[in-house]
mmCIF file of C-alpha atoms in Angstrom:
data_model
loop_
_atom_site.group_PDB
_atom_site.id
_atom_site.type_symbol
_atom_site.label_atom_id
_atom_site.label_comp_id
_atom_site.label_asym_id
_atom_site.label_seq_id
_atom_site.Cartn_x
_atom_site.Cartn_y
_atom_site.Cartn_z
ATOM 1 C CA MET O 1299 0.051 -0.069 -0.047
ATOM 2 C CA LEU O 1300 1.166 3.516 -0.682
ATOM 3 C CA THR O 1301 2.545 5.500 2.127
ATOM 4 C CA ILE O 1302 3.253 9.269 2.218
ATOM 5 C CA ARG O 1303 5.527 10.069 5.057
ATOM 6 C CA ARG O 1304 4.993 12.732 7.630
ATOM 7 C CA GLU O 1305 7.993 14.519 6.468
ATOM 8 C CA GLN O 1306 6.047 15.219 2.998
ATOM 9 C CA SER O 1307 3.884 17.845 4.334
ATOM 10 C CA VAL O 1308 2.650 21.375 3.303
ATOM 11 C CA PHE O 1309 1.441 24.406 5.334
ATOM 12 C CA LYS O 1310 -0.720 25.798 2.692
ATOM 13 C CA MET O 1311 -3.383 24.157 0.427
ATOM 14 C CA SER O 1312 -2.237 25.363 -2.857
ATOM 15 C CA PRO O 1313 -2.483 24.673 -6.633
ATOM 16 C CA TRP O 1314 1.146 25.001 -6.757
ATOM 17 C CA ASN O 1315 2.057 22.377 -4.253
ATOM 18 C CA SER O 1316 4.291 19.717 -5.839
ATOM 19 C CA PRO O 1317 2.675 16.324 -5.476
ATOM 20 C CA ALA O 1318 4.098 13.854 -2.689
ATOM 21 C CA ALA O 1319 2.857 10.941 -4.639
ATOM 22 C CA HIS O 1320 0.374 9.716 -7.171
ATOM 23 C CA ALA O 1321 -2.640 7.148 -6.971
ATOM 24 C CA SER O 1322 -5.451 6.091 -9.023
ATOM 25 C CA THR O 1323 -9.235 6.134 -8.130
ATOM 26 C CA GLY O 1324 -10.112 3.042 -5.971
ATOM 27 C CA ASP O 1325 -6.596 3.121 -4.375
ATOM 28 C CA ALA O 1326 -5.917 2.964 -0.477
ATOM 29 C CA ILE O 1327 -3.271 5.082 0.701
ATOM 30 C CA VAL O 1328 -1.619 5.804 3.977
ATOM 31 C CA PHE O 1329 -0.860 9.301 5.196
ATOM 32 C CA GLU O 1330 1.559 9.525 8.190
ATOM 33 C CA THR O 1331 0.955 12.836 9.996
ATOM 34 C CA PHE O 1332 2.479 15.003 12.413
ATOM 35 C CA ASP O 1333 0.606 16.518 15.346
ATOM 36 C CA CYS O 1334 -0.646 20.092 14.900
ATOM 37 C CA TYR O 1335 2.653 21.419 16.557
ATOM 38 C CA SER O 1336 4.811 19.124 13.921
ATOM 39 C CA ASN O 1337 5.648 16.843 16.621
ATOM 40 C CA GLU O 1338 8.019 19.590 18.226
ATOM 41 C CA ILE O 1339 6.339 19.684 21.784
ATOM 42 C CA THR O 1340 7.543 16.554 23.739
ATOM 43 C CA ARG O 1341 7.503 17.742 27.219
ATOM 44 C CA GLU O 1342 5.093 19.577 29.783
ATOM 45 C CA ASP O 1343 7.780 22.302 30.472
ATOM 46 C CA GLN O 1344 7.514 23.225 26.925
ATOM 47 C CA ILE O 1345 5.146 26.108 26.250
ATOM 48 C CA GLN O 1346 5.684 26.406 22.558
ATOM 49 C CA PRO O 1347 6.996 24.493 19.410
ATOM 50 C CA SER O 1348 11.002 24.211 19.512
ATOM 51 C CA SER O 1349 10.897 26.292 16.203
ATOM 52 C CA GLY O 1350 8.220 28.640 17.199
ATOM 53 C CA TRP O 1351 4.710 29.042 15.485
ATOM 54 C CA ASP O 1352 5.686 28.843 11.975
ATOM 55 C CA ARG O 1353 5.156 25.085 11.589
ATOM 56 C CA ILE O 1354 1.677 24.881 12.993
ATOM 57 C CA ASN O 1355 -0.947 22.535 11.322
ATOM 58 C CA PRO O 1356 1.147 20.385 8.898
ATOM 59 C CA ALA O 1357 -0.894 18.448 6.245
ATOM 60 C CA THR O 1358 0.507 15.511 4.769
ATOM 61 C CA GLY O 1359 0.693 15.406 0.880
ATOM 62 C CA PRO O 1360 -0.483 16.440 -1.440
ATOM 63 C CA LEU O 1361 -1.753 13.339 -3.083
ATOM 64 C CA TYR O 1362 -2.276 13.726 -6.977
ATOM 65 C CA VAL O 1363 -5.179 11.560 -7.823
ATOM 66 C CA ASP O 1364 -4.940 10.543 -11.651
ATOM 67 C CA GLY O 1365 -8.008 11.183 -13.535
ATOM 68 C CA ALA O 1366 -9.410 13.743 -11.288
ATOM 69 C CA THR O 1367 -10.501 16.956 -13.234
ATOM 70 C CA PRO O 1368 -11.846 20.190 -12.298
ATOM 71 C CA GLY O 1369 -15.487 19.947 -11.635
ATOM 72 C CA ASP O 1370 -15.123 16.311 -10.303
ATOM 73 C CA ILE O 1371 -15.796 15.422 -6.799
ATOM 74 C CA LEU O 1372 -13.175 13.661 -4.654
ATOM 75 C CA ARG O 1373 -14.673 11.066 -2.324
ATOM 76 C CA VAL O 1374 -12.176 10.121 0.594
ATOM 77 C CA GLU O 1375 -13.343 7.321 2.853
ATOM 78 C CA ILE O 1376 -11.729 7.098 6.015
ATOM 79 C CA LEU O 1377 -10.756 3.236 6.583
ATOM 80 C CA ASP O 1378 -8.807 3.712 9.746
ATOM 81 C CA ILE O 1379 -6.689 6.226 12.187
ATOM 82 C CA ASN O 1380 -3.839 4.564 14.297
ATOM 83 C CA LEU O 1381 -2.693 7.080 16.782
ATOM 84 C CA ASP O 1382 0.628 7.284 18.556
ATOM 85 C CA SER O 1383 1.183 6.466 22.037
ATOM 86 C CA GLN O 1384 0.879 9.781 23.376
ATOM 87 C CA GLY O 1385 -0.859 13.248 22.650
ATOM 88 C CA LEU O 1386 -0.942 16.695 24.208
ATOM 89 C CA MET O 1387 -2.885 19.687 24.914
ATOM 90 C CA ARG O 1388 -1.449 23.189 25.005
ATOM 91 C CA VAL O 1389 -3.282 26.236 26.225
ATOM 92 C CA GLY O 1390 -2.725 29.777 27.467
ATOM 93 C CA PRO O 1391 -3.941 33.402 27.383
ATOM 94 C CA GLY O 1392 -5.662 34.241 24.152
ATOM 95 C CA SER O 1393 -6.154 30.563 23.329
ATOM 96 C CA GLY O 1394 -9.638 29.942 21.694
ATOM 97 C CA ALA O 1395 -12.920 31.209 22.709
ATOM 98 C CA LEU O 1396 -11.998 30.968 26.579
ATOM 99 C CA GLY O 1397 -8.481 32.503 26.227
ATOM 100 C CA HIS O 1398 -9.581 35.561 27.834
ATOM 101 C CA VAL O 1399 -9.902 33.708 31.255
ATOM 102 C CA LEU O 1400 -6.650 31.929 31.151
ATOM 103 C CA THR O 1401 -3.789 33.391 32.985
ATOM 104 C CA GLU O 1402 -0.587 31.384 32.254
ATOM 105 C CA PRO O 1403 0.160 28.803 29.673
ATOM 106 C CA LYS O 1404 0.084 25.239 30.406
ATOM 107 C CA THR O 1405 1.162 21.810 28.392
ATOM 108 C CA LYS O 1406 -0.220 18.452 29.237
ATOM 109 C CA ILE O 1407 1.082 15.296 28.026
ATOM 110 C CA ILE O 1408 -1.810 12.657 27.767
ATOM 111 C CA PRO O 1409 -0.774 8.940 27.280
ATOM 112 C CA ILE O 1410 -3.025 6.764 25.065
ATOM 113 C CA VAL O 1411 -3.516 3.336 26.710
ATOM 114 C CA ASP O 1412 -5.943 0.671 25.611
ATOM 115 C CA GLY O 1413 -8.142 2.835 23.520
ATOM 116 C CA LYS O 1414 -8.360 5.477 26.466
ATOM 117 C CA ALA O 1415 -6.724 8.887 26.997
ATOM 118 C CA ARG O 1416 -5.318 9.188 30.399
ATOM 119 C CA PHE O 1417 -6.426 12.566 31.143
ATOM 120 C CA ASN O 1418 -5.330 12.336 34.622
ATOM 121 C CA ASP O 1419 -5.280 9.848 37.765
ATOM 122 C CA ARG O 1420 -9.202 9.614 37.940
ATOM 123 C CA LEU O 1421 -10.128 10.256 34.338
ATOM 124 C CA ALA O 1422 -9.460 7.561 31.415
ATOM 125 C CA LEU O 1423 -11.534 8.972 28.454
ATOM 126 C CA GLU O 1424 -12.721 6.852 25.593
ATOM 127 C CA ILE O 1425 -10.831 8.024 22.489
ATOM 128 C CA ASN O 1426 -12.738 8.897 19.122
ATOM 129 C CA PRO O 1427 -10.218 9.656 16.701
ATOM 130 C CA MET O 1428 -10.971 12.345 14.046
ATOM 131 C CA ILE O 1429 -9.240 14.473 11.252
ATOM 132 C CA GLY O 1430 -8.851 18.074 11.952
ATOM 133 C CA VAL O 1431 -7.399 19.065 8.580
ATOM 134 C CA ILE O 1432 -8.618 17.256 5.102
ATOM 135 C CA GLY O 1433 -8.636 19.204 2.020
ATOM 136 C CA THR O 1434 -7.783 19.802 -1.681
ATOM 137 C CA ALA O 1435 -6.212 22.577 -3.511
ATOM 138 C CA PRO O 1436 -8.176 25.848 -4.357
ATOM 139 C CA GLU O 1437 -8.362 26.708 -7.890
ATOM 140 C CA ASP O 1438 -6.157 29.797 -7.793
ATOM 141 C CA GLU O 1439 -4.896 30.703 -4.467
ATOM 142 C CA GLU O 1440 -3.067 29.446 -1.307
ATOM 143 C CA ILE O 1441 -4.894 28.789 1.730
ATOM 144 C CA PRO O 1442 -3.196 28.027 5.111
ATOM 145 C CA THR O 1443 -3.789 24.649 6.443
ATOM 146 C CA GLY O 1444 -5.097 26.114 9.637
ATOM 147 C CA THR O 1445 -7.920 27.826 7.784
ATOM 148 C CA PRO O 1446 -11.139 26.080 6.711
ATOM 149 C CA GLY O 1447 -13.112 26.920 3.597
ATOM 150 C CA ALA O 1448 -15.001 25.374 0.389
ATOM 151 C CA HIS O 1449 -11.922 23.177 -0.179
ATOM 152 C CA GLY O 1450 -12.139 21.624 3.125
ATOM 153 C CA GLY O 1451 -8.971 22.376 5.228
ATOM 154 C CA ASN O 1452 -9.054 22.944 8.914
ATOM 155 C CA MET O 1453 -12.882 22.240 9.590
ATOM 156 C CA ASP O 1454 -12.172 20.428 12.826
ATOM 157 C CA CYS O 1455 -15.390 18.182 12.257
ATOM 158 C CA LYS O 1456 -15.310 15.398 14.937
ATOM 159 C CA ARG O 1457 -17.421 13.374 12.503
ATOM 160 C CA ILE O 1458 -14.667 12.953 10.260
ATOM 161 C CA GLY O 1459 -13.297 9.637 11.851
ATOM 162 C CA LYS O 1460 -12.871 6.040 10.986
ATOM 163 C CA GLY O 1461 -15.971 4.914 8.708
ATOM 164 C CA SER O 1462 -16.665 8.329 7.390
ATOM 165 C CA ALA O 1463 -16.570 9.387 3.997
ATOM 166 C CA VAL O 1464 -15.636 13.018 3.053
ATOM 167 C CA PHE O 1465 -16.738 14.816 -0.298
ATOM 168 C CA LEU O 1466 -14.320 17.274 -1.519
ATOM 169 C CA PRO O 1467 -14.274 19.582 -4.714
ATOM 170 C CA VAL O 1468 -11.822 19.048 -7.399
ATOM 171 C CA ASN O 1469 -10.535 22.545 -8.336
ATOM 172 C CA VAL O 1470 -7.197 21.442 -10.073
ATOM 173 C CA PRO O 1471 -6.094 18.517 -12.062
ATOM 174 C CA GLY O 1472 -5.263 15.587 -9.534
ATOM 175 C CA ALA O 1473 -7.200 17.409 -6.655
ATOM 176 C CA LEU O 1474 -3.959 17.726 -4.586
ATOM 177 C CA LEU O 1475 -5.496 16.060 -1.325
ATOM 178 C CA ALA O 1476 -3.523 16.624 1.893
ATOM 179 C CA MET O 1477 -4.523 15.874 5.595
ATOM 180 C CA GLY O 1478 -3.325 16.024 9.125
ATOM 181 C CA ASP O 1479 -4.161 17.797 12.520
ATOM 182 C CA VAL O 1480 -5.390 14.296 14.089
ATOM 183 C CA HIS O 1481 -6.980 14.272 17.614
ATOM 184 C CA ALA O 1482 -7.622 11.593 19.819
ATOM 185 C CA LEU O 1483 -10.566 13.254 21.344
ATOM 186 C CA MET O 1484 -12.241 16.611 20.830
ATOM 187 C CA GLY O 1485 -15.634 18.213 21.647
ATOM 188 C CA ASP O 1486 -17.692 20.221 19.227
ATOM 189 C CA GLY O 1487 -16.456 23.768 19.161
ATOM 190 C CA GLU O 1488 -12.885 22.923 20.205
ATOM 191 C CA VAL O 1489 -13.344 25.899 22.579
ATOM 192 C CA ILE O 1490 -9.801 26.191 24.226
ATOM 193 C CA VAL O 1491 -8.081 25.843 20.804
ATOM 194 C CA CYS O 1492 -7.041 22.293 20.948
ATOM 195 C CA GLY O 1493 -8.212 18.531 21.272
ATOM 196 C CA ILE O 1494 -5.827 15.847 22.330
ATOM 197 C CA GLU O 1495 -3.410 16.635 19.528
ATOM 198 C CA ILE O 1496 -1.562 13.498 18.204
ATOM 199 C CA ALA O 1497 0.390 12.099 15.357
ATOM 200 C CA ALA O 1498 -1.054 9.289 13.512
ATOM 201 C CA GLN O 1499 -1.393 6.882 10.553
ATOM 202 C CA ILE O 1500 -4.371 7.624 8.465
ATOM 203 C CA THR O 1501 -5.496 5.149 5.922
ATOM 204 C CA VAL O 1502 -7.959 6.090 3.318
ATOM 205 C CA LYS O 1503 -9.482 5.144 -0.015
ATOM 206 C CA VAL O 1504 -9.896 7.649 -2.784
ATOM 207 C CA ASP O 1505 -12.492 7.590 -5.480
ATOM 208 C CA VAL O 1506 -12.994 10.276 -8.324
ATOM 209 C CA LEU O 1507 -16.656 11.101 -8.890
ATOM 210 C CA LYS O 1508 -17.739 12.396 -12.199
ATOM 211 C CA GLY O 1509 -20.992 13.983 -13.385
ATOM 212 C CA LEU O 1510 -22.431 14.273 -9.588
ATOM 213 C CA ALA O 1511 -23.552 17.716 -8.102
ATOM 214 C CA LEU O 1512 -23.335 17.846 -4.376
ATOM 215 C CA PRO O 1513 -22.863 20.780 -1.896
ATOM 216 C CA LEU O 1514 -19.125 20.645 -0.851
ATOM 217 C CA PRO O 1515 -17.748 19.947 1.535
ATOM 218 C CA MET O 1516 -20.148 17.128 2.563
ATOM 219 C CA VAL O 1517 -19.601 14.267 4.980
ATOM 220 C CA VAL O 1518 -21.183 10.880 5.336
ATOM 221 C CA ALA O 1519 -20.863 9.183 8.924
ATOM 222 C CA GLY O 1520 -22.784 6.709 10.416
ATOM 223 C CA SER O 1521 -26.633 7.395 9.862
ATOM 224 C CA HIS O 1522 -26.072 11.107 8.617
ATOM 225 C CA VAL O 1523 -25.125 13.179 5.703
ATOM 226 C CA MET O 1524 -23.753 16.601 6.524
ATOM 227 C CA THR O 1525 -23.082 19.891 4.924
ATOM 228 C CA ILE O 1526 -20.183 21.816 6.471
ATOM 229 C CA ALA O 1527 -19.546 25.508 6.030
ATOM 230 C CA SER O 1528 -16.921 28.074 7.287
ATOM 231 C CA GLU O 1529 -17.594 31.535 7.495
ATOM 232 C CA VAL O 1530 -16.300 34.737 9.214
ATOM 233 C CA THR O 1531 -19.056 34.379 12.098
ATOM 234 C CA LEU O 1532 -20.619 31.302 13.537
ATOM 235 C CA ASP O 1533 -24.109 32.703 12.590
ATOM 236 C CA GLN O 1534 -23.052 33.070 8.764
ATOM 237 C CA ALA O 1535 -21.670 29.422 9.050
ATOM 238 C CA ALA O 1536 -24.803 28.110 10.428
ATOM 239 C CA VAL O 1537 -26.976 29.894 7.726
ATOM 240 C CA THR O 1538 -24.590 28.609 4.819
ATOM 241 C CA ALA O 1539 -24.593 25.104 6.128
ATOM 242 C CA SER O 1540 -28.178 25.139 6.449
ATOM 243 C CA GLU O 1541 -28.888 26.524 3.126
ATOM 244 C CA MET O 1542 -26.514 24.122 1.419
ATOM 245 C CA MET O 1543 -28.483 21.287 2.973
ATOM 246 C CA LEU O 1544 -31.884 22.756 2.062
ATOM 247 C CA GLN O 1545 -30.522 22.967 -1.473
ATOM 248 C CA PHE O 1546 -29.483 19.315 -1.447
ATOM 249 C CA ILE O 1547 -32.683 17.929 0.054
ATOM 250 C CA GLN O 1548 -34.988 20.024 -2.381
ATOM 251 C CA GLN O 1549 -32.874 18.771 -5.505
ATOM 252 C CA ALA O 1550 -32.275 15.093 -4.208
ATOM 253 C CA LEU O 1551 -35.981 14.502 -3.153
ATOM 254 C CA ASN O 1552 -37.525 16.585 -5.855
ATOM 255 C CA MET O 1553 -39.422 18.609 -3.066
ATOM 256 C CA ASP O 1554 -40.569 22.338 -3.554
ATOM 257 C CA LEU O 1555 -38.621 24.761 -1.479
ATOM 258 C CA GLN O 1556 -41.156 25.279 1.137
ATOM 259 C CA GLU O 1557 -41.824 21.560 1.954
ATOM 260 C CA ALA O 1558 -37.909 20.660 1.812
ATOM 261 C CA GLY O 1559 -37.635 23.466 4.438
ATOM 262 C CA MET O 1560 -39.999 22.192 6.723
ATOM 263 C CA LEU O 1561 -38.698 18.671 6.485
ATOM 264 C CA LEU O 1562 -35.156 20.201 7.344
ATOM 265 C CA SER O 1563 -36.488 22.190 10.239
ATOM 266 C CA ILE O 1564 -38.041 18.987 11.966
ATOM 267 C CA MET O 1565 -35.313 16.321 10.964
ATOM 268 C CA GLY O 1566 -32.045 18.426 10.463
ATOM 269 C CA ASN O 1567 -29.739 19.057 13.397
ATOM 270 C CA LEU O 1568 -27.340 21.961 13.352
ATOM 271 C CA HIS O 1569 -23.921 21.547 15.222
ATOM 272 C CA ILE O 1570 -21.169 23.582 15.790
ATOM 273 C CA CYS O 1571 -17.561 22.125 14.573
ATOM 274 C CA GLN O 1572 -15.113 24.652 15.885
ATOM 275 C CA ILE O 1573 -15.014 28.310 16.927
ATOM 276 C CA VAL O 1574 -11.246 29.009 17.077
ATOM 277 C CA ASP O 1575 -9.837 29.203 13.616
ATOM 278 C CA PRO O 1576 -9.600 32.176 11.303
ATOM 279 C CA LEU O 1577 -13.308 31.232 10.168
ATOM 280 C CA MET O 1578 -15.935 29.716 12.117
ATOM 281 C CA THR O 1579 -17.163 25.977 11.035
ATOM 282 C CA ALA O 1580 -20.815 24.479 11.440
ATOM 283 C CA ARG O 1581 -22.338 21.484 10.322
ATOM 284 C CA MET O 1582 -25.901 20.491 9.366
ATOM 285 C CA GLU O 1583 -26.750 16.927 9.625
ATOM 286 C CA PHE O 1584 -29.671 15.030 8.096
ATOM 287 C CA PRO O 1585 -30.635 11.521 8.276
ATOM 288 C CA LEU O 1586 -29.669 9.204 5.392
ATOM 289 C CA TRP O 1587 -32.857 7.041 5.913
ATOM 290 C CA ILE O 1588 -35.218 9.786 4.414
ATOM 291 C CA LEU O 1589 -33.014 10.028 1.386
ATOM 292 C CA GLU O 1590 -33.135 6.192 1.033
ATOM 293 C CA ALA O 1591 -37.003 6.448 1.385
ATOM 294 C CA TYR O 1592 -37.218 8.556 -1.620
ATOM 295 C CA GLY O 1593 -34.581 6.141 -3.388
ATOM 296 C CA TYR O 1594 -31.716 8.580 -3.302
ATOM 297 C CA ARG O 1595 -28.367 7.333 -2.373
ATOM 298 C CA ILE O 1596 -24.954 9.235 -2.333
ATOM 299 C CA ASN O 1597 -22.132 7.309 -4.278
#
């Protein structure tokens, strides 16, 4: 199986990045990833990465998917996420939504043992590995890997884990897929700017979908389909994610706009992904069984 080493990483999603590897539709690939600090914080007496803040949120790749052309959709199925043996959290004044109440920085090393994060002597928390950064190259600009957008990027959606499928736009030949910023555990909102940050090995399967129209980025996880939007404010992100799902329901189920809106209002659930990145991210979740009742299936 093709493996892309963590040393082959980028800090911008860019149409000008050179591919780290090539794959074909249907291939499985392993992405080895650094943690969001490029594995440079290893002790609790470290309050920042050894090289400063220039190597934050590395994304392994990019992967060039042969046959992917602009206008296609790249489906990325998350087959597995294998974590390193320990993760970390780092907080301090100005960190995330609660940084205004913090008075001093703190780093915490968190061992991962038998599928649990040893937060302290009393708490061993079930892990729920997820991918914070996953995206393709924008068409004609460079976007830092720490910023989310229509290309994906740092969406910090905790539903992007093992068994989920992420649908991303192909804006440039080959799509140029990159990913990183894995968390062993993270709550919706990521309110203090970090989950349990950890290095990992992500195994994915990529498929190029042609002739399909979907609101992107989109995620299918468990029993739900999700539209994800990132905007300057959380209010704007919530409205955009809802509009994306409304349009999708209307077209997929061939409903009029009013009826689709009624259905979304009683069966859709709006969630916060994160409120700490340069843009805020929200997701709208909708049950797959309703789509299937109308004979609609997402590829």
